[in-house]
PDB file of C-alpha atoms in Angstrom:
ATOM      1  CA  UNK B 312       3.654 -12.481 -67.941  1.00 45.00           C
ATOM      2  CA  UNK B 313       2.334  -8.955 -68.067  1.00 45.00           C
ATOM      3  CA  UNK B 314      -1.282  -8.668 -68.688  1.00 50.00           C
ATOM      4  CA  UNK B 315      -3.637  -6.845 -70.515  1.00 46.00           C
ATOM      5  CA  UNK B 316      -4.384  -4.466 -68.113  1.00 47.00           C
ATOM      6  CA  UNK B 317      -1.074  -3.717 -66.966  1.00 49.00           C
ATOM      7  CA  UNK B 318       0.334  -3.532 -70.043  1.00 43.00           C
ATOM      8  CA  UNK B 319      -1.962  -1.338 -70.972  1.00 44.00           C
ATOM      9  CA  UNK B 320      -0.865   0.979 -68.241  1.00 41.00           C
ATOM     10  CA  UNK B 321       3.347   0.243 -69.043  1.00 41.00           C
ATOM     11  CA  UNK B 322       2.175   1.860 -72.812  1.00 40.00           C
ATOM     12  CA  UNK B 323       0.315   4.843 -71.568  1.00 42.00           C
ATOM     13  CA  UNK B 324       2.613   7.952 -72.974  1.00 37.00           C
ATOM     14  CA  UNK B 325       1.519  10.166 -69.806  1.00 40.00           C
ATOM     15  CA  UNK B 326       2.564   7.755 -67.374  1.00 40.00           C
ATOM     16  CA  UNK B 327      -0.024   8.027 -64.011  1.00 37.00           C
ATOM     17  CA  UNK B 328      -1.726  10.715 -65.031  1.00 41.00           C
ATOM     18  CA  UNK B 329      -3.452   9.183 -67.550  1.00 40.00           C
ATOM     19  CA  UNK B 330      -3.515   5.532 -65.651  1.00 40.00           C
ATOM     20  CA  UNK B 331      -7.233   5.808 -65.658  1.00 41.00           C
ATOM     21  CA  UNK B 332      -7.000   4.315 -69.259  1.00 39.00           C
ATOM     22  CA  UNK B 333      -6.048   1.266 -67.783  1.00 40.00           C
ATOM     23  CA  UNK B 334      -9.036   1.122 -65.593  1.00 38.00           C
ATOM     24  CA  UNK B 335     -11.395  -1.785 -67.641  1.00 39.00           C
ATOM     25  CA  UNK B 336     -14.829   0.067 -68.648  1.00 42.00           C
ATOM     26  CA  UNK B 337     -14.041   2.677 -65.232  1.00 41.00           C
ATOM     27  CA  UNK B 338     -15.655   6.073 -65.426  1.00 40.00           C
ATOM     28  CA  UNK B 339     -13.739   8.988 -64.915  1.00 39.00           C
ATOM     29  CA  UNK B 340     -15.351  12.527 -63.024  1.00 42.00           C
ATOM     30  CA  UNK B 341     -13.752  15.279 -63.645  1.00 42.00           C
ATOM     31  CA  UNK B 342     -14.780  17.956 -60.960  1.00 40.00           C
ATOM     32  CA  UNK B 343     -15.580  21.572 -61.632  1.00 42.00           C
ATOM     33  CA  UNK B 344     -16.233  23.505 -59.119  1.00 41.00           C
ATOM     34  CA  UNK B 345     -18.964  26.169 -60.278  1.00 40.00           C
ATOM     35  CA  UNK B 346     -21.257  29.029 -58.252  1.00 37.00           C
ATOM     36  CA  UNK B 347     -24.312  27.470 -57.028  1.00 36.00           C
ATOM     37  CA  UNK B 348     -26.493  29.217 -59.164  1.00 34.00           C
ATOM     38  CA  UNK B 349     -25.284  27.036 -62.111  1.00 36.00           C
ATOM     39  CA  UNK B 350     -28.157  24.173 -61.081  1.00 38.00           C
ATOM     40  CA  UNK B 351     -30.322  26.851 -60.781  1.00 37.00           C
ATOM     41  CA  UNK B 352     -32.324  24.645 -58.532  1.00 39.00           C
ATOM     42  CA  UNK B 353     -31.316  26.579 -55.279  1.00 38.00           C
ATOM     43  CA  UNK B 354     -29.354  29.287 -53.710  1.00 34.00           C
ATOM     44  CA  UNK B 355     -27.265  28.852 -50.771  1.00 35.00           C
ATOM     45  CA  UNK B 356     -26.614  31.577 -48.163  1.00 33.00           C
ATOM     46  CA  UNK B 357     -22.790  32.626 -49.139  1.00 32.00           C
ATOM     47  CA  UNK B 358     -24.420  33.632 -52.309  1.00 34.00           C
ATOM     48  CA  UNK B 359     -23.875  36.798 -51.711  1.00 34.00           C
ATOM     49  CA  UNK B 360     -20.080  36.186 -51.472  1.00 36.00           C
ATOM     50  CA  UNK B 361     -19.739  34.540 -54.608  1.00 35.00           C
ATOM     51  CA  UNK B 362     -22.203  36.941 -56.127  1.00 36.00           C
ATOM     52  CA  UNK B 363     -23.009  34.048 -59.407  1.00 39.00           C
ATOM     53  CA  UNK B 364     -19.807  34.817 -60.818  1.00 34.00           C
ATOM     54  CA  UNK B 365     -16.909  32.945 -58.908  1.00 39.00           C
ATOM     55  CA  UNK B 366     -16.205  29.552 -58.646  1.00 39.00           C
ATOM     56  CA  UNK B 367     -16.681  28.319 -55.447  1.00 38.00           C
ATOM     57  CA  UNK B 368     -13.468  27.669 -52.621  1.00 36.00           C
ATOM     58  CA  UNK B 369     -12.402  25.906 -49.862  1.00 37.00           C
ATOM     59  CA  UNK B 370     -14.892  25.157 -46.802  1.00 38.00           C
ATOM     60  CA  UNK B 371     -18.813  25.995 -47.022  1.00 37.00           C
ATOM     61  CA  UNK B 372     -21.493  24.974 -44.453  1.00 37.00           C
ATOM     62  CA  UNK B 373     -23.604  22.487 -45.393  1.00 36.00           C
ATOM     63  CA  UNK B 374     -26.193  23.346 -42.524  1.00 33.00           C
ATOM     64  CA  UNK B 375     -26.481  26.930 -43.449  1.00 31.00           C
ATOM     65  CA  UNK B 376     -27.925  26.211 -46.961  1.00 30.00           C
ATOM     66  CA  UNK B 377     -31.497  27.060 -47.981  1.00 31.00           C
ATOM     67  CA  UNK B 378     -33.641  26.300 -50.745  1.00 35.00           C
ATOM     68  CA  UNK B 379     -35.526  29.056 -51.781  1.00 36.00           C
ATOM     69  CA  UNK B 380     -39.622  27.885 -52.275  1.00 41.00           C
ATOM     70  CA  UNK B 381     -41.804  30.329 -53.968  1.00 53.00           C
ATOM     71  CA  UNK B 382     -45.492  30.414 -53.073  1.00 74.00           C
ATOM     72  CA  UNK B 383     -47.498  28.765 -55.649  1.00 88.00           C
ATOM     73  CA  UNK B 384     -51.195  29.357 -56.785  1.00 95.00           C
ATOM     74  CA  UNK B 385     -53.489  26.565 -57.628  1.00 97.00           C
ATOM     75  CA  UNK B 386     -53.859  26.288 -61.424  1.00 97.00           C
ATOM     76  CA  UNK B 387     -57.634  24.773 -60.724  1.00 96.00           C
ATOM     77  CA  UNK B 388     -58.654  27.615 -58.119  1.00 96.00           C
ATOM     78  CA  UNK B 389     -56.246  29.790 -56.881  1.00 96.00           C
ATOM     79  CA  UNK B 390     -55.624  29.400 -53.623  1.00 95.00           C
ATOM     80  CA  UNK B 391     -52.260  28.903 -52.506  1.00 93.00           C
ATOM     81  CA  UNK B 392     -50.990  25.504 -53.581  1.00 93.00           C
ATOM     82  CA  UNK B 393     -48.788  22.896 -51.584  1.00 93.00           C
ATOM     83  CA  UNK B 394     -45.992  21.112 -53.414  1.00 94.00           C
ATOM     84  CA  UNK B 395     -48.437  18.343 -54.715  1.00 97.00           C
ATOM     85  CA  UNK B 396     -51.836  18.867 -54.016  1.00 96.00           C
ATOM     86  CA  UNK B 397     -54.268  22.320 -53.609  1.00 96.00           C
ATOM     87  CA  UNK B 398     -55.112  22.544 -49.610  1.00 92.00           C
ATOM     88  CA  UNK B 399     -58.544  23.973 -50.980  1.00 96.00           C
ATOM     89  CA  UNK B 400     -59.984  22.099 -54.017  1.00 96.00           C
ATOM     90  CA  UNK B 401     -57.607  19.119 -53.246  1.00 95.00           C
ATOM     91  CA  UNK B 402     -56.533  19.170 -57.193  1.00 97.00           C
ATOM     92  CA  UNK B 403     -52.998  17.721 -58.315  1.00 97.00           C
ATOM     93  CA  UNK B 404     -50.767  20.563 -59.001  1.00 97.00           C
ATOM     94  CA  UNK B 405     -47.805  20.414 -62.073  1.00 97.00           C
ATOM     95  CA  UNK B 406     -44.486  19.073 -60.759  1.00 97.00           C
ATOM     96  CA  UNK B 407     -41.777  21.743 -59.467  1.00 95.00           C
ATOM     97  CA  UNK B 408     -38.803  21.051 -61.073  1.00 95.00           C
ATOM     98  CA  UNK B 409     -36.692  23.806 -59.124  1.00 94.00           C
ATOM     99  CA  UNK B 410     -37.474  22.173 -55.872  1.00 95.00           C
ATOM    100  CA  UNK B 411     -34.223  20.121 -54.668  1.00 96.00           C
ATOM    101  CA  UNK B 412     -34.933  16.284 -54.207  1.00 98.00           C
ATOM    102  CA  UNK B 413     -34.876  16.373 -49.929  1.00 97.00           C
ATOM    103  CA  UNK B 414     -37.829  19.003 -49.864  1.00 96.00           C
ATOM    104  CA  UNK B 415     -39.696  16.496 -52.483  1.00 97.00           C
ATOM    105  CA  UNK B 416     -39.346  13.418 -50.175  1.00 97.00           C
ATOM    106  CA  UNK B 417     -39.592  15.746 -47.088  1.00 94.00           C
ATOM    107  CA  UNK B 418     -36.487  14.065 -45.411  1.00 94.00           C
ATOM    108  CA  UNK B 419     -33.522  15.935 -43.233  1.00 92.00           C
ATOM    109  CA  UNK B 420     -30.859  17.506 -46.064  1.00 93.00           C
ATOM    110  CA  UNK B 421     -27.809  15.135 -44.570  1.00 94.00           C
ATOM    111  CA  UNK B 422     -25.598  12.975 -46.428  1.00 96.00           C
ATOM    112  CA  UNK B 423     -26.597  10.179 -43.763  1.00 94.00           C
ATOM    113  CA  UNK B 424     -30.227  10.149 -44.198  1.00 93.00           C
ATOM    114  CA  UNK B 425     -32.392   7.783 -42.672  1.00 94.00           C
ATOM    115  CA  UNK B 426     -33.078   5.499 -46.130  1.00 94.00           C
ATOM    116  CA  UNK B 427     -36.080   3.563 -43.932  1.00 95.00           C
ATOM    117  CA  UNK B 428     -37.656   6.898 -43.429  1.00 95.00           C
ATOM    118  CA  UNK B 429     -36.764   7.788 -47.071  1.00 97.00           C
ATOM    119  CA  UNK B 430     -38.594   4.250 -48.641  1.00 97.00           C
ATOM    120  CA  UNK B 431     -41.550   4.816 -46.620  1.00 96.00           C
ATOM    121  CA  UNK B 432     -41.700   8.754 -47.517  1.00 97.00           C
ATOM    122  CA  UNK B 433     -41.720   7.721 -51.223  1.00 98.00           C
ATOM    123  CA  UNK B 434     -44.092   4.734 -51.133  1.00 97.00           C
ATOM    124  CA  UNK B 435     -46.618   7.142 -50.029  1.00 97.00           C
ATOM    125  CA  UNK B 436     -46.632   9.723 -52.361  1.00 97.00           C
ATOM    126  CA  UNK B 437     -46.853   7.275 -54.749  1.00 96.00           C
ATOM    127  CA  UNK B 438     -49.796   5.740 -53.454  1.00 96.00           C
ATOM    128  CA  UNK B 439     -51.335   9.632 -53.668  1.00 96.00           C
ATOM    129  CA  UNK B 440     -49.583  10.976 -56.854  1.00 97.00           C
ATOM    130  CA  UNK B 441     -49.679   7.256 -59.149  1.00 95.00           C
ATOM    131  CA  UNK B 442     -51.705   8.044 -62.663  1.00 95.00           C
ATOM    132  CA  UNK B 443     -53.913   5.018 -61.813  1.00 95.00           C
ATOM    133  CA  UNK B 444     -55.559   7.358 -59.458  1.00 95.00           C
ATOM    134  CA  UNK B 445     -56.311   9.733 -61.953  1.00 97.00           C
ATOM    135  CA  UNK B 446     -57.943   7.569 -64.542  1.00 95.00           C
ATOM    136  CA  UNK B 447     -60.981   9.624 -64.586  1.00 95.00           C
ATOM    137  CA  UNK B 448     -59.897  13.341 -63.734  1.00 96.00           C
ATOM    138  CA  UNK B 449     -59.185  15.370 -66.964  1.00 96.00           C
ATOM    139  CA  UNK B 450     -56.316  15.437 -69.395  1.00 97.00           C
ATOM    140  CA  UNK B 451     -54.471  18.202 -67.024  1.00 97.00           C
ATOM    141  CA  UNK B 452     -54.890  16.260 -63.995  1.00 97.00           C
ATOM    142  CA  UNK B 453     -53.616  13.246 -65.649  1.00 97.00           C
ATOM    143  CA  UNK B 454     -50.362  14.690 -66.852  1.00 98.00           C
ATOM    144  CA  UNK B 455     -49.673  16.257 -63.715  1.00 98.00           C
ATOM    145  CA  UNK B 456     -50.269  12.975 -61.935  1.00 97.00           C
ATOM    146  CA  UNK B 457     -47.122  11.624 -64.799  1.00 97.00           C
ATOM    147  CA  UNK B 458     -45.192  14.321 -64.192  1.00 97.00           C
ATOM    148  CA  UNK B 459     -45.426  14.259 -60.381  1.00 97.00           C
ATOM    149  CA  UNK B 460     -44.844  10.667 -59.775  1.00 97.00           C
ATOM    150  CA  UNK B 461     -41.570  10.471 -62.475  1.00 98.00           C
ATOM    151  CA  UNK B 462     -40.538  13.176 -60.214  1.00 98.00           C
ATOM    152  CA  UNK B 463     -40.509  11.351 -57.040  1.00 98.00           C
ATOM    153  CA  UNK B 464     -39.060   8.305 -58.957  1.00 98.00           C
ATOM    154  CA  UNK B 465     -36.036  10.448 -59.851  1.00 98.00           C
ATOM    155  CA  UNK B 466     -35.749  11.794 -56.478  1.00 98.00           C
ATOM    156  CA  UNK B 467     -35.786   8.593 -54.959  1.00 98.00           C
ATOM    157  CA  UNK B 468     -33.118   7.005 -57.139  1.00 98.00           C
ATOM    158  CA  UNK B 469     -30.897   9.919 -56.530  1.00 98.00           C
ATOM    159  CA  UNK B 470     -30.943  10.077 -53.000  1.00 98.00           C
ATOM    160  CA  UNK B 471     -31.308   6.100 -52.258  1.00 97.00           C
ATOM    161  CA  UNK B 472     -27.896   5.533 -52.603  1.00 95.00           C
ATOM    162  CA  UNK B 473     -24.631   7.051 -51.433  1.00 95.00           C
ATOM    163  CA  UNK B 474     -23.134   7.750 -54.761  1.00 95.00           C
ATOM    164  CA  UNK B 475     -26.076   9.163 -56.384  1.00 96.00           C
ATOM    165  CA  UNK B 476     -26.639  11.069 -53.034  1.00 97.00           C
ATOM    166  CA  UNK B 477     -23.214  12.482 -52.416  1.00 96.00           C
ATOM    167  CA  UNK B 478     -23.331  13.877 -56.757  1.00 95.00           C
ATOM    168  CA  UNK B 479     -26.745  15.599 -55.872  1.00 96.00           C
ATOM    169  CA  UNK B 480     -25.330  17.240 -52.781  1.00 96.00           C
ATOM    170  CA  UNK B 481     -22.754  18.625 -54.485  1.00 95.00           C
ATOM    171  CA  UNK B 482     -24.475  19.868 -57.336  1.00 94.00           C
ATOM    172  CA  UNK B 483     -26.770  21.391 -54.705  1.00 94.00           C
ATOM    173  CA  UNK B 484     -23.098  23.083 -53.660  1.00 93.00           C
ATOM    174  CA  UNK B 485     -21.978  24.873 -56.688  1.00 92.00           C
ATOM    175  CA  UNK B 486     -20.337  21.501 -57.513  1.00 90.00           C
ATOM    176  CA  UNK B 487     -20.445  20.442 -60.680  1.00 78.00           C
ATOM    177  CA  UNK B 488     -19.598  17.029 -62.198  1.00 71.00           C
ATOM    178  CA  UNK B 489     -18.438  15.929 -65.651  1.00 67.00           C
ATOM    179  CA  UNK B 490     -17.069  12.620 -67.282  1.00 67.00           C
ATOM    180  CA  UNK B 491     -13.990  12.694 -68.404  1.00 57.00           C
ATOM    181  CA  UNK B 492     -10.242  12.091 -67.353  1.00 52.00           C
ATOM    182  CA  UNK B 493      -9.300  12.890 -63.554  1.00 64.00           C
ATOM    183  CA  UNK B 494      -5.904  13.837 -63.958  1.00 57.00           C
ATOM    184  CA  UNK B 495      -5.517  14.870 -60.377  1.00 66.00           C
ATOM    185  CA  UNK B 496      -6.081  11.330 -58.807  1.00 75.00           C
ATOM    186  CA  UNK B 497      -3.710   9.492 -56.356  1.00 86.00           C
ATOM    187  CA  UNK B 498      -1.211   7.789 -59.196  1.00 91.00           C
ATOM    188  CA  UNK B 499      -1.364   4.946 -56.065  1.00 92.00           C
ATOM    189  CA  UNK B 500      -5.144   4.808 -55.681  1.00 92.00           C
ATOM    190  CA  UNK B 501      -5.201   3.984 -59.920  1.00 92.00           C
ATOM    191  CA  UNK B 502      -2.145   1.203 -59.628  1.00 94.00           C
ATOM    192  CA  UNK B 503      -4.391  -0.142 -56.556  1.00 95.00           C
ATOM    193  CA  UNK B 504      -8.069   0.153 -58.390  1.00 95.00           C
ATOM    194  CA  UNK B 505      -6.327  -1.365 -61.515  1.00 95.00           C
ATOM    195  CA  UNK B 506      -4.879  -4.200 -59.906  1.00 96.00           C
ATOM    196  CA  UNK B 507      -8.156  -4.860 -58.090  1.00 96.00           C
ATOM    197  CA  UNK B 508     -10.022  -5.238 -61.451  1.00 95.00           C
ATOM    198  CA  UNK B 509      -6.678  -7.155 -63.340  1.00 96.00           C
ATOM    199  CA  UNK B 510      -7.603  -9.935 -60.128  1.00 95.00           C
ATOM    200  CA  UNK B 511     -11.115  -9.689 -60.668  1.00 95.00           C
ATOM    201  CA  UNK B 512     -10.712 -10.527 -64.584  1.00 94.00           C
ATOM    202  CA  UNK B 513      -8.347 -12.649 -64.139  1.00 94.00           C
ATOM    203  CA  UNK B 514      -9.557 -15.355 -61.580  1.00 91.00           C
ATOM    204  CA  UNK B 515     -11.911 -18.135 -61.963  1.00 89.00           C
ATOM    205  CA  UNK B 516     -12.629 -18.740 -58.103  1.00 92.00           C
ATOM    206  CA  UNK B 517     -16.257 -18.092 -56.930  1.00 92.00           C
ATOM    207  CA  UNK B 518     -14.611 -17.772 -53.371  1.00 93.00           C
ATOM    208  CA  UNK B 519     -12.158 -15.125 -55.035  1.00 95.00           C
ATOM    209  CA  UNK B 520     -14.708 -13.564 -56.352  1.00 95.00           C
ATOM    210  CA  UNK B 521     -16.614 -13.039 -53.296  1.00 95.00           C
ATOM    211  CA  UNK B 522     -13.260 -11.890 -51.358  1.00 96.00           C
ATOM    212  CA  UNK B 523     -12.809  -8.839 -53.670  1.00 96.00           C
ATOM    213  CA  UNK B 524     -16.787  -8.243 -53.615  1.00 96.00           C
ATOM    214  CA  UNK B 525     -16.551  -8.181 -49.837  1.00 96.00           C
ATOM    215  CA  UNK B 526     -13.196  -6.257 -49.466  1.00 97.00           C
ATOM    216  CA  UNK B 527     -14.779  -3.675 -51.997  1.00 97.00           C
ATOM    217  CA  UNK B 528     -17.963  -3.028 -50.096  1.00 96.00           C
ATOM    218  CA  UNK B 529     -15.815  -2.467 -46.943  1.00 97.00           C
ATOM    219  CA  UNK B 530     -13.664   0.524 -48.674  1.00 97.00           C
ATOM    220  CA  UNK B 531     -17.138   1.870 -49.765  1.00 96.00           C
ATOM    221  CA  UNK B 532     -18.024   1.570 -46.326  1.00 96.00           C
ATOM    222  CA  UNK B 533     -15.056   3.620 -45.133  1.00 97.00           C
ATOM    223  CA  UNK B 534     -15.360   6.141 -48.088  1.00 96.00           C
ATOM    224  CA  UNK B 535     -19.013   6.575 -47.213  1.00 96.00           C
ATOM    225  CA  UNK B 536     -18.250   7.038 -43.569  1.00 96.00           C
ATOM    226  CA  UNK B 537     -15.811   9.908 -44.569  1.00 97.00           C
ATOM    227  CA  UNK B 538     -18.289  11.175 -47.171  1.00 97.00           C
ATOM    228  CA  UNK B 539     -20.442  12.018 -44.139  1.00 96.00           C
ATOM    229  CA  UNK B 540     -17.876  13.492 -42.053  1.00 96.00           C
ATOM    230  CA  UNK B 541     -16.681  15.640 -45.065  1.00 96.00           C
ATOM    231  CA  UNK B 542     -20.227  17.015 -46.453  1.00 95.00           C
ATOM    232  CA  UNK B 543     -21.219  17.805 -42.374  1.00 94.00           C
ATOM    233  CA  UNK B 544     -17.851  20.098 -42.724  1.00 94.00           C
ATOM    234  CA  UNK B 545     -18.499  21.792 -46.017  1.00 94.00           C
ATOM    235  CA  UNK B 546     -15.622  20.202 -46.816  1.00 96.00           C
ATOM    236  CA  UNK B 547     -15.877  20.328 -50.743  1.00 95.00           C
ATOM    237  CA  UNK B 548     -12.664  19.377 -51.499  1.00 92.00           C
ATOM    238  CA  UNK B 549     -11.791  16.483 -49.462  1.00 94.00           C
ATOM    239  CA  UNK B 550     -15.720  15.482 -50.830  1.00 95.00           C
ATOM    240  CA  UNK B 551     -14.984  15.456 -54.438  1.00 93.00           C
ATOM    241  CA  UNK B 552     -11.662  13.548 -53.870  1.00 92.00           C
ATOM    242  CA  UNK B 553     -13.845  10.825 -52.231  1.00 94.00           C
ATOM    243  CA  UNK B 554     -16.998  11.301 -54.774  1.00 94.00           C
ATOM    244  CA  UNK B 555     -13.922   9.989 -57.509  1.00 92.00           C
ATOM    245  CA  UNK B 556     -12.893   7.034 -55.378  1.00 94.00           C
ATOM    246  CA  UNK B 557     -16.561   6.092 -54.575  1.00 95.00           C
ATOM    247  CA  UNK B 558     -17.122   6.090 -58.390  1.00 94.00           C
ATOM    248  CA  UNK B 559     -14.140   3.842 -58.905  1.00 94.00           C
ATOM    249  CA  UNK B 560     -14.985   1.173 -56.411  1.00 96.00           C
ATOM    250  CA  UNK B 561     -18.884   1.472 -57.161  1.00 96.00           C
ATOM    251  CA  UNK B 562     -17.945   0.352 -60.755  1.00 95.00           C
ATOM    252  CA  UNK B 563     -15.834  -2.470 -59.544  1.00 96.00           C
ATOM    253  CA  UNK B 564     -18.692  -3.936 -56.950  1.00 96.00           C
ATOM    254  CA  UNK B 565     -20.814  -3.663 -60.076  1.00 95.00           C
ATOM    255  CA  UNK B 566     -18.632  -6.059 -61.555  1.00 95.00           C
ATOM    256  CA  UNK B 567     -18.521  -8.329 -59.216  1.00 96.00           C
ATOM    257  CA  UNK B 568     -22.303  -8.707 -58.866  1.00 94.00           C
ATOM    258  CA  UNK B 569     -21.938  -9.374 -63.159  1.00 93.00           C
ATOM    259  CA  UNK B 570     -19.536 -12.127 -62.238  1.00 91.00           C
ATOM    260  CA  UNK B 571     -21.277 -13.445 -59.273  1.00 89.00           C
ATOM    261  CA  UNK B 572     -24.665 -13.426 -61.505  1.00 87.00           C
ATOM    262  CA  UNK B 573     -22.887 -15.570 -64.237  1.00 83.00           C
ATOM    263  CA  UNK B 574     -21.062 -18.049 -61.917  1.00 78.00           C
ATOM    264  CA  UNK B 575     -18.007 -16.798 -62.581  1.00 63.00           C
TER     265      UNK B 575
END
């Protein structure tokens, strides 16, 4: 009997290319590769090559890129500011949207971060920047302490986990992600992710259940392993190819908490 799924994929008019309609609730990324400036939260050191105006190609070092931090005055007394409080009057300063999420949590720009290190970097400036602190400073102080501590929250959701993390580092790149249709992916890799969630729909077995949850976590494993390897390269490419396969089996595990969570 040919099921939903697949015959969903047997009616597709574009054949493979379009096999990601097949895919139950799957998200599609389609990749465009932009010049760095285009997040305008940093500038890397080939900018001079591509000059804000190509897209960017082929193999960049991830270890050569730079943030650019501009010194900042205190808006309470002038003196030169740190990132979240003044080093002279000790007053809260507004958040800095333009600084990338690594300098915020003060951690090592690397795809395989230490996520300990990361936990404990964020914990504390929350316990410094949280608006129950500022209950009795003034209005200003207040906000900032809101703004501030959202901002940490965001950066620590990004770069918690591997698929958030890997996005963010290639924005950082020039890289530039939109949903849509992927029309370059492996026609094989679709057949095998849409077989994969035609089992999981399909089957009634806690214990089956659990096998695809486990055989999905170990392919996120791998692709996160080769992530690393990729991003330490400059790799771009080979990145984005895994970034779309990470999305793919990130959705599935998803699913298979959903089904764990309501007993199958």
């Amino acid at each position: 009997m040919i099921t939903l799924y697949r015959l969903r994929f047997l009616l597709t008019s574009s054949g493979f290319n379009h096999a990601h309609k097949c895919i139950s609730d799957g998200q599609r990324l389609n990749i465009v590769l932009h010049p760095c400036f285009a997040s305008q939260r940093a500038v890397s050191s080939y900018s001079k090559d591509v000059k804000g105006r190509n897209a960017v190609k082929g193999h960049l070092n991830l270890k050569s890129f730079s943030t650019v931090t501009l010194n900042r005055l205190c808006w309470n007394c002038g003196s030169s500011a740190e990132l979240f409080f003044c080093s002279s009057c000790n007053a809260i300063q507004p958040a800095d949207y333009k600084t990338n999420y690594f300098d915020i949590l003060n951690c090592e720009q690397t795809f395989s971060l230490d996520t300990q290190k990361l936990q404990k970097r964020y914990l504390e400036l929350q316990r410094s920047l949280h608006p129950d602190n500022f209950g009795q400073k003034s209005l200003k102080e207040q906000e900032y302490s809101e703004e501030q501590s959202a901002l940490v929250n965001k950066a620590y959701r990004t770069l918690q986990k591997p698929l958030s993390r890997a996005v963010y580092m290639l924005e950082l790149q020039g890289v530039l992600l939109k949903e849509g249709a992927d029309a370059t992916a492996d026609p094989a890799f679709l057949l095998e992710v849409m077989e994969i969630n035609e089992s999981l729909a399909e089957t009634r077995s806690q214990d089956e259940v659990n096998a695809i949850g486990r055989s999905v976590r170990e392919k996120l494993k791998d692709l996160t392993e080769r992530m690393n390897s990729s991003l330490n390269k400059g790799d771009l490419l080979t990145a984005k190819g895994l970034l779309a396969q990470m999305k793919y089996f990130t959705n599935i595990e998803e699913k298979v908490k959903d089904r764990i969570t309501e007993g199958c």
